[in-house]
Short mmCIF file of C-alpha atoms in Angstrom, two decimals:
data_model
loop_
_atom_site.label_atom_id
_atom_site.label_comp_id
_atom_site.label_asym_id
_atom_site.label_seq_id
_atom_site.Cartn_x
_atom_site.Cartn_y
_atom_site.Cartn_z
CA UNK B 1 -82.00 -64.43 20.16
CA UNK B 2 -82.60 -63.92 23.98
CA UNK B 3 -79.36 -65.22 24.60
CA UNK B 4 -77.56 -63.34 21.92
CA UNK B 5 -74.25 -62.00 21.55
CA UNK B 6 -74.12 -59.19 23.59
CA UNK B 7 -73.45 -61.40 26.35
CA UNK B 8 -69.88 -59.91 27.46
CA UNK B 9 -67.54 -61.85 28.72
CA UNK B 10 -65.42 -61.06 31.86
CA UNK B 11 -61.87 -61.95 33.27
CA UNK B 12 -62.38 -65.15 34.86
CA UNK B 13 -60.32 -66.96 37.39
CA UNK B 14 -59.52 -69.51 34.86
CA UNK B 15 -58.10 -67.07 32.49
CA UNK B 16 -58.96 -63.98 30.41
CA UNK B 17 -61.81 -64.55 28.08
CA UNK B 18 -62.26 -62.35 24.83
CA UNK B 19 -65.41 -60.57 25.51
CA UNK B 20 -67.19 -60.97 21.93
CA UNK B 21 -70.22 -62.90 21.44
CA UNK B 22 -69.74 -66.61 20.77
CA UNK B 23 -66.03 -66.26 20.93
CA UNK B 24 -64.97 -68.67 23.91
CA UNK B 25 -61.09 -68.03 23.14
CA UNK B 26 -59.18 -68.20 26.88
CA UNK B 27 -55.94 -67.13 27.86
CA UNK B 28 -55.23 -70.49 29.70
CA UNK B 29 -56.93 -72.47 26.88
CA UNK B 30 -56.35 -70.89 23.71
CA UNK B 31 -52.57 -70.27 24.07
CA UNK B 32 -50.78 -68.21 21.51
CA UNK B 33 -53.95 -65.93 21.61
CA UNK B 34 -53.13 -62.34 22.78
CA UNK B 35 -55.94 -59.76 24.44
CA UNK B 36 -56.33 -56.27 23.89
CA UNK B 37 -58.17 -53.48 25.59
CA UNK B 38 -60.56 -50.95 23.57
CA UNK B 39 -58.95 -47.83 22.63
CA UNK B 40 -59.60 -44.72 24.81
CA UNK B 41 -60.77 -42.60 21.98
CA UNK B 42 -64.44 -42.79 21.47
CA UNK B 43 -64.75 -42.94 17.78
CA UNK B 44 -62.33 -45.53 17.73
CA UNK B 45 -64.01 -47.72 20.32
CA UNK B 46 -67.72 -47.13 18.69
CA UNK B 47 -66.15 -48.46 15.06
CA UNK B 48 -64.83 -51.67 17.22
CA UNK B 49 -67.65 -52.16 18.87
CA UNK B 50 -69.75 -51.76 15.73
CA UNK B 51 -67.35 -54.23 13.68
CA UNK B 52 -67.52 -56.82 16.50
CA UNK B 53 -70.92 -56.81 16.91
CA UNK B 54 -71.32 -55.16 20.88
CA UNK B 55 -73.99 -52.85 21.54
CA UNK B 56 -72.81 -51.83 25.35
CA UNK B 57 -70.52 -50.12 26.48
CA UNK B 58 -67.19 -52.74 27.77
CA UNK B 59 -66.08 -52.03 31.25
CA UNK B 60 -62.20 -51.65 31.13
CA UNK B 61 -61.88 -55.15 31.77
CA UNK B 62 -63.05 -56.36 28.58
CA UNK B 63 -60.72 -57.41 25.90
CA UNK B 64 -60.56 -58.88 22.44
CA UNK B 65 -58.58 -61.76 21.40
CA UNK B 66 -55.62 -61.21 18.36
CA UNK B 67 -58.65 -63.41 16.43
CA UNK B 68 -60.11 -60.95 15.74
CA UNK B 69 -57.87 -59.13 13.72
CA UNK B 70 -56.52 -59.94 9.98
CA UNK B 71 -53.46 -62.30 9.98
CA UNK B 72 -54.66 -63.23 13.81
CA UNK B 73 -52.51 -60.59 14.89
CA UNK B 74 -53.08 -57.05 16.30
CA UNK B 75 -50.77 -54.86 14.59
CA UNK B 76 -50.71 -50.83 15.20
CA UNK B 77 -54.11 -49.09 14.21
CA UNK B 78 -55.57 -51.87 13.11
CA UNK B 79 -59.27 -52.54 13.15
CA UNK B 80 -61.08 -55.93 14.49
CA UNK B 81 -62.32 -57.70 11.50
CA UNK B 82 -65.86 -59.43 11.28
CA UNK B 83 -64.72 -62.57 9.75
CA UNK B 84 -63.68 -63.44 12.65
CA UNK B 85 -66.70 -62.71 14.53
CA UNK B 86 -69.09 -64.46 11.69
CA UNK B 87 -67.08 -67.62 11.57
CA UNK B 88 -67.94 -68.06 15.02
CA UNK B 89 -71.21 -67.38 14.96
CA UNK B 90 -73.71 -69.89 15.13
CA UNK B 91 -77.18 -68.61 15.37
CA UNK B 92 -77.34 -65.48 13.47
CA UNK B 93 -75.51 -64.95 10.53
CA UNK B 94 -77.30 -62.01 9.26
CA UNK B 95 -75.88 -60.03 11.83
CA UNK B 96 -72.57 -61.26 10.44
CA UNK B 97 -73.09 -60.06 7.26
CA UNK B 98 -74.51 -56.50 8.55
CA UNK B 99 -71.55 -56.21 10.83
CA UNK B 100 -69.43 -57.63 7.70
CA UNK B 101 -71.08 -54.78 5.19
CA UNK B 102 -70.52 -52.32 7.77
CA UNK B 103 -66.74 -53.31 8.00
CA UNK B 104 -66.51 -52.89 4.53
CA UNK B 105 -68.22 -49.58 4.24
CA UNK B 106 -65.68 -48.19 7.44
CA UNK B 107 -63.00 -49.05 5.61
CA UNK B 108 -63.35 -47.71 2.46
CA UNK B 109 -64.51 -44.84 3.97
CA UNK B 110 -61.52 -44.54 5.94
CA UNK B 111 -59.31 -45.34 2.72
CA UNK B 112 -60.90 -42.71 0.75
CA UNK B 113 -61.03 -40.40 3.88
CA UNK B 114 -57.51 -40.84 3.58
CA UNK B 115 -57.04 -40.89 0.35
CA UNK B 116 -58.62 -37.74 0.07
CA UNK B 117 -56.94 -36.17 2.32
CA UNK B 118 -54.24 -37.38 1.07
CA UNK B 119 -54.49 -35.61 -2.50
CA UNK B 120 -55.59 -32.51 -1.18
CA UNK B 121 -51.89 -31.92 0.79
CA UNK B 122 -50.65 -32.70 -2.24
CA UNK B 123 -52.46 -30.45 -4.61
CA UNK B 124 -51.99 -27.85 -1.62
CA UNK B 125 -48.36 -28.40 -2.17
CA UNK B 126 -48.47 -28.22 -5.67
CA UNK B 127 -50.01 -25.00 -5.50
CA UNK B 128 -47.70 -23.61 -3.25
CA UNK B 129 -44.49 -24.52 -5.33
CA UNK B 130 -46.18 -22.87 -7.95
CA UNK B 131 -46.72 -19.76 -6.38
CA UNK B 132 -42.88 -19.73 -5.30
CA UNK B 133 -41.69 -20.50 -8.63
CA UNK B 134 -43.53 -17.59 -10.17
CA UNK B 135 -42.50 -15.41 -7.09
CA UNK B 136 -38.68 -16.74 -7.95
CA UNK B 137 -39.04 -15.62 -11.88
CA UNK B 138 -40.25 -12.14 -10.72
CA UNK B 139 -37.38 -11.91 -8.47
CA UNK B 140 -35.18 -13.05 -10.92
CA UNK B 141 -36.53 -10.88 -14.15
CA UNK B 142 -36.31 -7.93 -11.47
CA UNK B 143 -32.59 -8.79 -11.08
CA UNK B 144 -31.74 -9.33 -14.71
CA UNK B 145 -33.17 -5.55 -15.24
CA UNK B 146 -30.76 -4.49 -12.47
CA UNK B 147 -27.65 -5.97 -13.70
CA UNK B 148 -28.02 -5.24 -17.45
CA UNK B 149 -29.02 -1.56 -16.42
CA UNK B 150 -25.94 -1.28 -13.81
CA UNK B 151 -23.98 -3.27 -16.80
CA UNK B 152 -25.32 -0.31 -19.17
CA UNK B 153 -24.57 2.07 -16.48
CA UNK B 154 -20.76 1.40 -16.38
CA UNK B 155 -19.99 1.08 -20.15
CA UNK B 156 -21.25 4.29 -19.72
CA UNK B 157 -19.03 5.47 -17.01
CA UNK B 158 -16.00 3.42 -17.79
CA UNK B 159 -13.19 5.77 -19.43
CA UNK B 160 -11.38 4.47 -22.80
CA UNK B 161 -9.43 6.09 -25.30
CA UNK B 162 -11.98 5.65 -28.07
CA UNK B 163 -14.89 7.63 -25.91
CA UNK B 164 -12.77 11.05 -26.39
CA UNK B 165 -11.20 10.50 -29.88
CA UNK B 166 -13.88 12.26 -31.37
CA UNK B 167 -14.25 15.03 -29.14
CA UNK B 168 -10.70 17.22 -29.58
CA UNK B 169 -12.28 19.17 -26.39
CA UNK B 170 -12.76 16.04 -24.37
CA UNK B 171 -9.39 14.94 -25.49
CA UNK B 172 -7.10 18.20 -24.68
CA UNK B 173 -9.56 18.13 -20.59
CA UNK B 174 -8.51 14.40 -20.20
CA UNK B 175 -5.09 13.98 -21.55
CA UNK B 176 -3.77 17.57 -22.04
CA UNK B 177 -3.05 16.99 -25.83
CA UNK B 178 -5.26 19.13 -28.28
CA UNK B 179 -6.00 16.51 -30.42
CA UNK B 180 -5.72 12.59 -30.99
CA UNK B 181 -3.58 13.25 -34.00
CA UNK B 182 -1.13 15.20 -31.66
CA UNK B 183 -1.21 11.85 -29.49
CA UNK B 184 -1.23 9.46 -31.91
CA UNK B 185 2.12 11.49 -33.23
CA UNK B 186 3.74 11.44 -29.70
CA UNK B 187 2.82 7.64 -29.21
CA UNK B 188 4.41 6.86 -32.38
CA UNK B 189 7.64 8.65 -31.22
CA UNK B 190 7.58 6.25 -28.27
CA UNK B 191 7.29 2.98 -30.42
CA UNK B 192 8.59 0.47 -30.60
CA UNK B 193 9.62 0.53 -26.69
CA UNK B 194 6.60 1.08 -25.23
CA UNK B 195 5.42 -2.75 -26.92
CA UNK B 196 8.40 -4.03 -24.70
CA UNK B 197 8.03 -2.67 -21.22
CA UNK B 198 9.13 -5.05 -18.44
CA UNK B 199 6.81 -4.33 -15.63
CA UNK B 200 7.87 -3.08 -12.40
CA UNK B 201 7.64 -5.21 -9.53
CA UNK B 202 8.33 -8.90 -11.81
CA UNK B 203 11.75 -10.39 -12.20
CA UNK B 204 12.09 -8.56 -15.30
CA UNK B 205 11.97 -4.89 -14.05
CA UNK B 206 14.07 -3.39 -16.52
CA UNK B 207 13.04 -2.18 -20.03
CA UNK B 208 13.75 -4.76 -22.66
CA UNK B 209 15.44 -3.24 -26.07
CA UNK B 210 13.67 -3.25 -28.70
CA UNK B 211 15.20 -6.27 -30.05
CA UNK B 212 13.65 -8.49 -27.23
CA UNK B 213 10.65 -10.06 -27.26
CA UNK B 214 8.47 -9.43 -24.18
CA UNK B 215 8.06 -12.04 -21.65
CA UNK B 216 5.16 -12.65 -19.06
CA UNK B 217 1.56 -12.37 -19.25
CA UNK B 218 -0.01 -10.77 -21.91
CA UNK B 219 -1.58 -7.16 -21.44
CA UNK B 220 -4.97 -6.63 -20.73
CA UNK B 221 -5.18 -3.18 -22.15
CA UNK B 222 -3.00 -1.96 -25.28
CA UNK B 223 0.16 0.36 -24.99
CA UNK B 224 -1.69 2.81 -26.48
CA UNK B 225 -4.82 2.60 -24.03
CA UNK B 226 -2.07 2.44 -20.91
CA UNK B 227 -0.43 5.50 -21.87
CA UNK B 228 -3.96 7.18 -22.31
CA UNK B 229 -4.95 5.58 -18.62
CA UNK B 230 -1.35 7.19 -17.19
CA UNK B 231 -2.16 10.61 -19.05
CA UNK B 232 -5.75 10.81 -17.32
CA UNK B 233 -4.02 10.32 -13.99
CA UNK B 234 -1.29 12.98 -14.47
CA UNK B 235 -4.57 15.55 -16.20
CA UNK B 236 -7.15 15.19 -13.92
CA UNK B 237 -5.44 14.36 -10.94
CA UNK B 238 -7.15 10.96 -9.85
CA UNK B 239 -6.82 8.85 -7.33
CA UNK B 240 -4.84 5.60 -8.49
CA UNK B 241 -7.69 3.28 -7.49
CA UNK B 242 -11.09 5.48 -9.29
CA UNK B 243 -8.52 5.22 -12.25
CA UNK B 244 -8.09 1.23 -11.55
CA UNK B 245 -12.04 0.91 -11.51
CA UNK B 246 -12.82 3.28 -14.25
CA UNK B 247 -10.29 1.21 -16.74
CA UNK B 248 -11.70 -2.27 -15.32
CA UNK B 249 -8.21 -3.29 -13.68
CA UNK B 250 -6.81 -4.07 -10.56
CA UNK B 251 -5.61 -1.27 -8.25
CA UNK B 252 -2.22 -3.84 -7.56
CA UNK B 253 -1.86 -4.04 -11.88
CA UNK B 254 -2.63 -0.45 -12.60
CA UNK B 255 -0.04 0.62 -9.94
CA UNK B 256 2.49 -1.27 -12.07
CA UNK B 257 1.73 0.24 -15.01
CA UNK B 258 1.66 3.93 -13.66
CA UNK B 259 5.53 3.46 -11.94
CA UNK B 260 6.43 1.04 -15.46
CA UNK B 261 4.99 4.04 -17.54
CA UNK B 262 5.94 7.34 -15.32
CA UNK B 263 9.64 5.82 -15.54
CA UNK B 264 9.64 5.42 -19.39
CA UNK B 265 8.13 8.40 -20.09
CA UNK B 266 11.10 10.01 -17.95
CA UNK B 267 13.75 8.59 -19.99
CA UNK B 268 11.98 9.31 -23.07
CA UNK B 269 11.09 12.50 -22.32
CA UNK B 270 14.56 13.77 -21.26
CA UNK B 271 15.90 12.46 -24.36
CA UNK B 272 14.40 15.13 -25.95
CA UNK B 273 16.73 18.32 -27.03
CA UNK B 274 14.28 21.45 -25.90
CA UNK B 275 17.34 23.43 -25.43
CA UNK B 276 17.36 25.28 -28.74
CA UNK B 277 20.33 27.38 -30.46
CA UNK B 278 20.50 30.92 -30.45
CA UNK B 279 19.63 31.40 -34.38
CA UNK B 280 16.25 29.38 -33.57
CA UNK B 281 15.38 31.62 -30.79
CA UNK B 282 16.11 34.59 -32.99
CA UNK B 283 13.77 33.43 -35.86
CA UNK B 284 11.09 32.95 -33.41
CA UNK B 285 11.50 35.81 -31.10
CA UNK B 286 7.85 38.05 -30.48
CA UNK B 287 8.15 41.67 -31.49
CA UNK B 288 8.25 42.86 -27.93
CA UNK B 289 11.53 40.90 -27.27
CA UNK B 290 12.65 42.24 -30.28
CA UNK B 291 12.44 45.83 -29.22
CA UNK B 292 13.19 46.03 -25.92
CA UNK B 293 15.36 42.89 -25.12
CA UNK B 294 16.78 41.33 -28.48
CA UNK B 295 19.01 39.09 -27.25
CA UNK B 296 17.10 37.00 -23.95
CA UNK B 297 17.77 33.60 -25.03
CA UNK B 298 15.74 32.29 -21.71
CA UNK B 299 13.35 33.48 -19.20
CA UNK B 300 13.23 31.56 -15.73
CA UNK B 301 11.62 31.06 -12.85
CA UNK B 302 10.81 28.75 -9.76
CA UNK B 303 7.60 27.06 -8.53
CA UNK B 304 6.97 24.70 -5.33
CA UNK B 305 4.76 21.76 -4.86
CA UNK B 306 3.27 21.08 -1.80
CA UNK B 307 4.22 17.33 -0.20
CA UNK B 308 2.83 15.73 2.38
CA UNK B 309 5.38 16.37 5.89
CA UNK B 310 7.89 14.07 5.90
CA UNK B 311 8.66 11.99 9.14
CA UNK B 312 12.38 12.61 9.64
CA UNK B 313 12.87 15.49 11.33
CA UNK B 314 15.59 16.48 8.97
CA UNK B 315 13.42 16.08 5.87
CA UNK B 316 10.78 18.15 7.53
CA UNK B 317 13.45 21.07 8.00
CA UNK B 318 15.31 20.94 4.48
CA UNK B 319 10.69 20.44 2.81
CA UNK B 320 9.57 24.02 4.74
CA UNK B 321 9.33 26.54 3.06
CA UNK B 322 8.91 30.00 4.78
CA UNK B 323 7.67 31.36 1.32
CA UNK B 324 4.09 28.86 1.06
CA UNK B 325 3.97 28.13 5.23
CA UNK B 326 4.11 24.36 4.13
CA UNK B 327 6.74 21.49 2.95
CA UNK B 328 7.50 21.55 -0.60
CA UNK B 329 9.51 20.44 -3.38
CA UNK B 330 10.95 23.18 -5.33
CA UNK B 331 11.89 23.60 -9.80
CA UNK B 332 13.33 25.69 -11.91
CA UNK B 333 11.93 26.40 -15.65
CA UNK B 334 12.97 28.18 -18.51
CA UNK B 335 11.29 28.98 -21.19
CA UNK B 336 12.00 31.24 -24.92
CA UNK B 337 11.29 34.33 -25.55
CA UNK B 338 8.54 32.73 -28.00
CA UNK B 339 7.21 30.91 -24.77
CA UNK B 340 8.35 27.51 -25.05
CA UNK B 341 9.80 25.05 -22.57
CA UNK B 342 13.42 25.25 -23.19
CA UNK B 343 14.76 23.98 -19.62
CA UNK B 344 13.29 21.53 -17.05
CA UNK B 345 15.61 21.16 -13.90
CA UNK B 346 15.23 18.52 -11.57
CA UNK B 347 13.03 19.10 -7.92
CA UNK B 348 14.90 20.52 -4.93
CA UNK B 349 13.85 20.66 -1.61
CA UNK B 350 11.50 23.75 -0.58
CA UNK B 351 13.95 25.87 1.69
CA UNK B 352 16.44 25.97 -1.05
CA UNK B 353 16.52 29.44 -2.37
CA UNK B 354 16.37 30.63 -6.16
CA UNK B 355 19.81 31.28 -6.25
CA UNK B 356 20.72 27.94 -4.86
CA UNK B 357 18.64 26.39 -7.57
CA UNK B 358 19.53 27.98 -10.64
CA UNK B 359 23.46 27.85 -9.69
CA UNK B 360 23.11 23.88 -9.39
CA UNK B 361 20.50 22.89 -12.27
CA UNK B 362 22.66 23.79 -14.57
CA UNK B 363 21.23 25.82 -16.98
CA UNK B 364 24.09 28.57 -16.47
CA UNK B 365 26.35 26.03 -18.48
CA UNK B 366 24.46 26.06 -21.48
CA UNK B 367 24.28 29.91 -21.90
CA UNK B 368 26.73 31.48 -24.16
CA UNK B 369 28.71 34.41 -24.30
CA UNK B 370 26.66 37.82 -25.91
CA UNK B 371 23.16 35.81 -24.30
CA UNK B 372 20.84 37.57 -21.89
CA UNK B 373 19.00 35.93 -18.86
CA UNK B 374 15.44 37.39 -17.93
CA UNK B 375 14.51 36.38 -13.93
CA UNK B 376 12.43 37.96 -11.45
CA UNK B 377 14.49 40.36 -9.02
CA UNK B 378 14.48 37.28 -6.19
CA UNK B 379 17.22 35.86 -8.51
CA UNK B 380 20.66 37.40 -7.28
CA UNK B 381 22.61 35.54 -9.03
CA UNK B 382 24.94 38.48 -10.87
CA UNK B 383 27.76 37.06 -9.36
CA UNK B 384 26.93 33.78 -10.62
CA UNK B 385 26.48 34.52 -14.42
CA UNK B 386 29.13 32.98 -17.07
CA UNK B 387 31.27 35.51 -18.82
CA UNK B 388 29.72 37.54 -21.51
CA UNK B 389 26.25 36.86 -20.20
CA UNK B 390 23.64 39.57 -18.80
CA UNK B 391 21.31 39.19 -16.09
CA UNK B 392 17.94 40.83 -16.98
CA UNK B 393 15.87 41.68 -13.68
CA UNK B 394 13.58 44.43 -12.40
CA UNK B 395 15.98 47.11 -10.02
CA UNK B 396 15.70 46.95 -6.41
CA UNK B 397 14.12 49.93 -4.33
CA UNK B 398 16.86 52.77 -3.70
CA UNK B 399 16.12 54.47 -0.90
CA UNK B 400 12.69 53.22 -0.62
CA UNK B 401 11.83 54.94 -4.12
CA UNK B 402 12.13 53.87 -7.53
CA UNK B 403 13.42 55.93 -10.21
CA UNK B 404 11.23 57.31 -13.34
CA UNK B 405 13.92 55.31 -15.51
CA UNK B 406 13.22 51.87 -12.94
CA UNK B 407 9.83 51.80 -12.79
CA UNK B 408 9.55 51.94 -16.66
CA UNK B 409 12.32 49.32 -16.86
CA UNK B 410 10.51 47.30 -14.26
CA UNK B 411 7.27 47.48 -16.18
CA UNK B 412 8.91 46.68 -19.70
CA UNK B 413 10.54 43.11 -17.96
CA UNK B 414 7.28 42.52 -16.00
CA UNK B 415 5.20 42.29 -19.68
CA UNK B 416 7.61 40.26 -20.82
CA UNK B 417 8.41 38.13 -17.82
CA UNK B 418 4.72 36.75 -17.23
CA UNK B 419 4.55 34.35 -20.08
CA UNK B 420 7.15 32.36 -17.99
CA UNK B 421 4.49 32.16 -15.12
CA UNK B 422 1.73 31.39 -17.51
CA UNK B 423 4.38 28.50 -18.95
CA UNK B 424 4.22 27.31 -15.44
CA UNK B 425 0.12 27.44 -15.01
CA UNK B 426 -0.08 25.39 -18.31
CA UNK B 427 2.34 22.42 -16.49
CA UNK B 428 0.08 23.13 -12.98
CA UNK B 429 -3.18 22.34 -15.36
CA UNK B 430 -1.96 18.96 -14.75
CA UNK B 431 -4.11 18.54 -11.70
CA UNK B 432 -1.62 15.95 -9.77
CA UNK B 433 0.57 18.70 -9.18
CA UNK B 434 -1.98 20.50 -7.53
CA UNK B 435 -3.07 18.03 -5.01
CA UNK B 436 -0.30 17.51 -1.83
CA UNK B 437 1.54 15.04 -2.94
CA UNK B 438 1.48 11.28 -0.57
CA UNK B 439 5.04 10.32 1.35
CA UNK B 440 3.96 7.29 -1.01
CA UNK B 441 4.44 8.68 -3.75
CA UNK B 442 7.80 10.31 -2.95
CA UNK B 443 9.85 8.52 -5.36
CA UNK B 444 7.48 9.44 -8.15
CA UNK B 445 7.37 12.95 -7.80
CA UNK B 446 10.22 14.13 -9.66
CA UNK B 447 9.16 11.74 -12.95
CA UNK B 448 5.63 13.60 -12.48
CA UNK B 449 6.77 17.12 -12.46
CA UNK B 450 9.70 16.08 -15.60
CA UNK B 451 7.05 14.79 -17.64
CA UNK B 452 4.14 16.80 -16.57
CA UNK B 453 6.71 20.20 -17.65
CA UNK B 454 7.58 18.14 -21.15
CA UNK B 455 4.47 17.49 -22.53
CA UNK B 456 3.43 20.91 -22.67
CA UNK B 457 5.94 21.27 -25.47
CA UNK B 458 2.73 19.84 -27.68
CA UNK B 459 0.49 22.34 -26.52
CA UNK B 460 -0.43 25.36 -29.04
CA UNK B 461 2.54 28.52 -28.45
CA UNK B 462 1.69 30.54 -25.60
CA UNK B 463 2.43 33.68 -27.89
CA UNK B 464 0.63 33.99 -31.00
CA UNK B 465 3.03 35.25 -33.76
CA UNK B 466 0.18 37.59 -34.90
CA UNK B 467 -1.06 39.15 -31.21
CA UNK B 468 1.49 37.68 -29.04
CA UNK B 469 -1.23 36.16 -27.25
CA UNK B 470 -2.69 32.40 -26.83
#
């Protein structure tokens, strides 16, 4: 026992010998045999050193033989074995077996240290991609709630025909008709047509007769719903992309449908006969016409609309008008004696004057002989009236003083004369003439004010047959 294994064994010059007891294996005589130093870390060197059976501390020197090792090879992080060790033992193998159990115990405890270990990351990771998928189903409920109340939000605020049907106030502020029956009456005046628009800016621009089937993509909204979009537009003055994103189209498609529309309802509109004959006017004439002025077969006046300044300097000089300080396009309306729009002229530039306008519109060629026109005294046009016709107006100062006989002739045609400018508030109720209208929009602007004047005509009478009053 004296000479036991803790004998260690040293480089010698014959050769490196492996330092564990009883293990004579040489570098020079047991070829094929690698050495290996102790590891540096002390836990690691005290389990070697307990597995091989060393109770002192190796100097740095000291190695072990690859026979010690399973397989007879040292591999990465392996540990010595004792099998090794106790096969070469001679003289005491129940230090081979302690060193053996102790091998054994290392091991598994390392394995289930591991093992452990091991399970724990993974239940720690299980855990944790728990607690994100519950996070992710919050976030995600949380979302849902957002889109369905954002999705409840604009059904709400999105505009269609059938949100105002039943409301005849919400009808007449949105579309200027009083009622949908009154609509539903003009849109079946525009049928069949309107199923056949062409759109403008495709290859097949123009309007199709009613005898041709319409070609392209089908509509997203009905004819019905796009004359109700246009109508909103024209009434309340919007700008072409809130109406785009109220009606749940693109600003590009609604634009075509605004110039396709605005353009029909031109053509349409001006097909219309509003000029009436002299026996209608009569049957419909107020009292106070009656009286005082029995035979005015129209009233007119002018209005401006304010553009936006041209570029050419030419077109900024023919816009200006001295009268509103601002460029303008300028039109001439006529209504009955019973109130009605009987004349619609097309828009003139803003520094053309009254006379200008009413001697080119043409509404001089459609009075007749024995007729009387009613204008405010800006309209010298006495020179200008067809034969047999009488130019009603209020009389100019003389000498800086009217007359008893002109002031009361100047108040009878001023109560009379006012419904025109009222005629002209109800076609200014469509807000897009009150906005300045965009260069952009220059080629629409005459359309806006025809139609805008027309559909008036399916408002109540301005003068009540009972009061003379709306």
């Amino acid at each position: 026992m004296e000479q036991k294994a803790e004998k260690l064994c040293s480089k010698l010059p014959g050769g490196t010998t492996c330092c564990v007891p009883k293990c004579s294996s040489n570098s020079v005589r047991t070829p094929g045999v690698s050495f290996h130093k102790f590891p540096k870390e002390p836990s690691s060197k005290e389990t070697w050193l307990n597995l091989l059976g060393i109770s002192k501390q190796p100097l740095k020197s000291h190695k072990v033989c690859s026979l010690h090792f399973p397989g007879g090879k040292k591999v990465l992080g392996a540990l010595p074995r004792s099998s090794s060790f106790s096969n070469r033992q001679t003289s005491n193998s129940k230090c081979g077996r302690i060193v053996t159990e102790n091998m054994k115990r290392i091991s598994t405890t390392q394995h289930a240290g591991k093992h452990d270990m091991q399970q724990t990351n993974e239940i720690s990771e299980l855990f944790a991609l728990k607690s994100e998928l519950e996070q992710l189903k919050k976030e995600n409920a949380s979302l849902k709630t957002k889109h369905d109340e954002l999705s409840t939000k604009y059904k709400l605020c999105a505009l269609r025909l059938e949100h105002v049907i039943a409301s005849d106030a919400n009808f007449k502020f949105y579309t200027s008709f009083p009622n949908y029956t009154t609509f539903k009456a003009f849109f079946n005046y525009l049928q069949p047509a309107c199923n056949l628009l062409m759109y403008a800016g495709t290859k097949n621009s123009q309007h199709a007769s009613e005898t041709q089937a319409k070609r392209g993509t089908q509509r997203s909204l009905t004819p019905e719903q796009e004359l109700f979009m246009v109508l909103v537009r024209l009434r309340c003055g919007l700008l072409g992309l809130d109406v785009a994103n109220r009606f749940g189209i693109s600003p590009a498609q609604y634009s075509r449908i605004e110039t396709t529309w605005l353009a029909f309802l031109y053509h349409r509109l001006r097909a219309l006969p509003i000029w009436p004959s002299r026996q209608y006017i009569q049957n419909t004439m107020p009292k106070a016409f009656k009286d005082s002025y029995p035979n005015t077969r129209v009233i007119i006046d002018c209005t401006e609309l304010f553009i936006e300044r041209p570029t050419s300097f030419r077109s900024q000089s023919a816009t200006y008008s001295s009268y509103k300080n601002h460029n303008t396009a300028k039109g001439l309306i006529g209504i009955s004696p019973a109130g009605y729009p009987t004349f619609i002229s097309e828009l003139y530039t803003g520094r053309s004057s009254d006379k200008q306008v009413t001697r080119d519109c043409g509404i001089l060629n459609l009075l007749e002989a024995g007729d009387d026109l009613m204008a405010d005294k800006g309209f010298d046009i006495e020179d200008e009236m067809p034969e047999g016709v009488k130019l009603n107006i209020p009389p100019f100062l003389n000498n800086q003083q009217l007359s008893i006989q002109a002031e009361n002739e100047t108040r009878k045609i001023a109560a009379v004369r006012v419904h025109v400018e009222r005629a002209i508030q109800r076609i200014k109720c469509f807000r897009i003439l009150k906005n300045v209208f965009p260069l952009s929009m220059a080629s629409e602007l005459n359309k806006v004010w025809v139609i805008c004047s027309y559909l008036t005509l399916f408002q109540p009478p301005l003068i009540n047959s009972n009061s003379e009053q709306e």
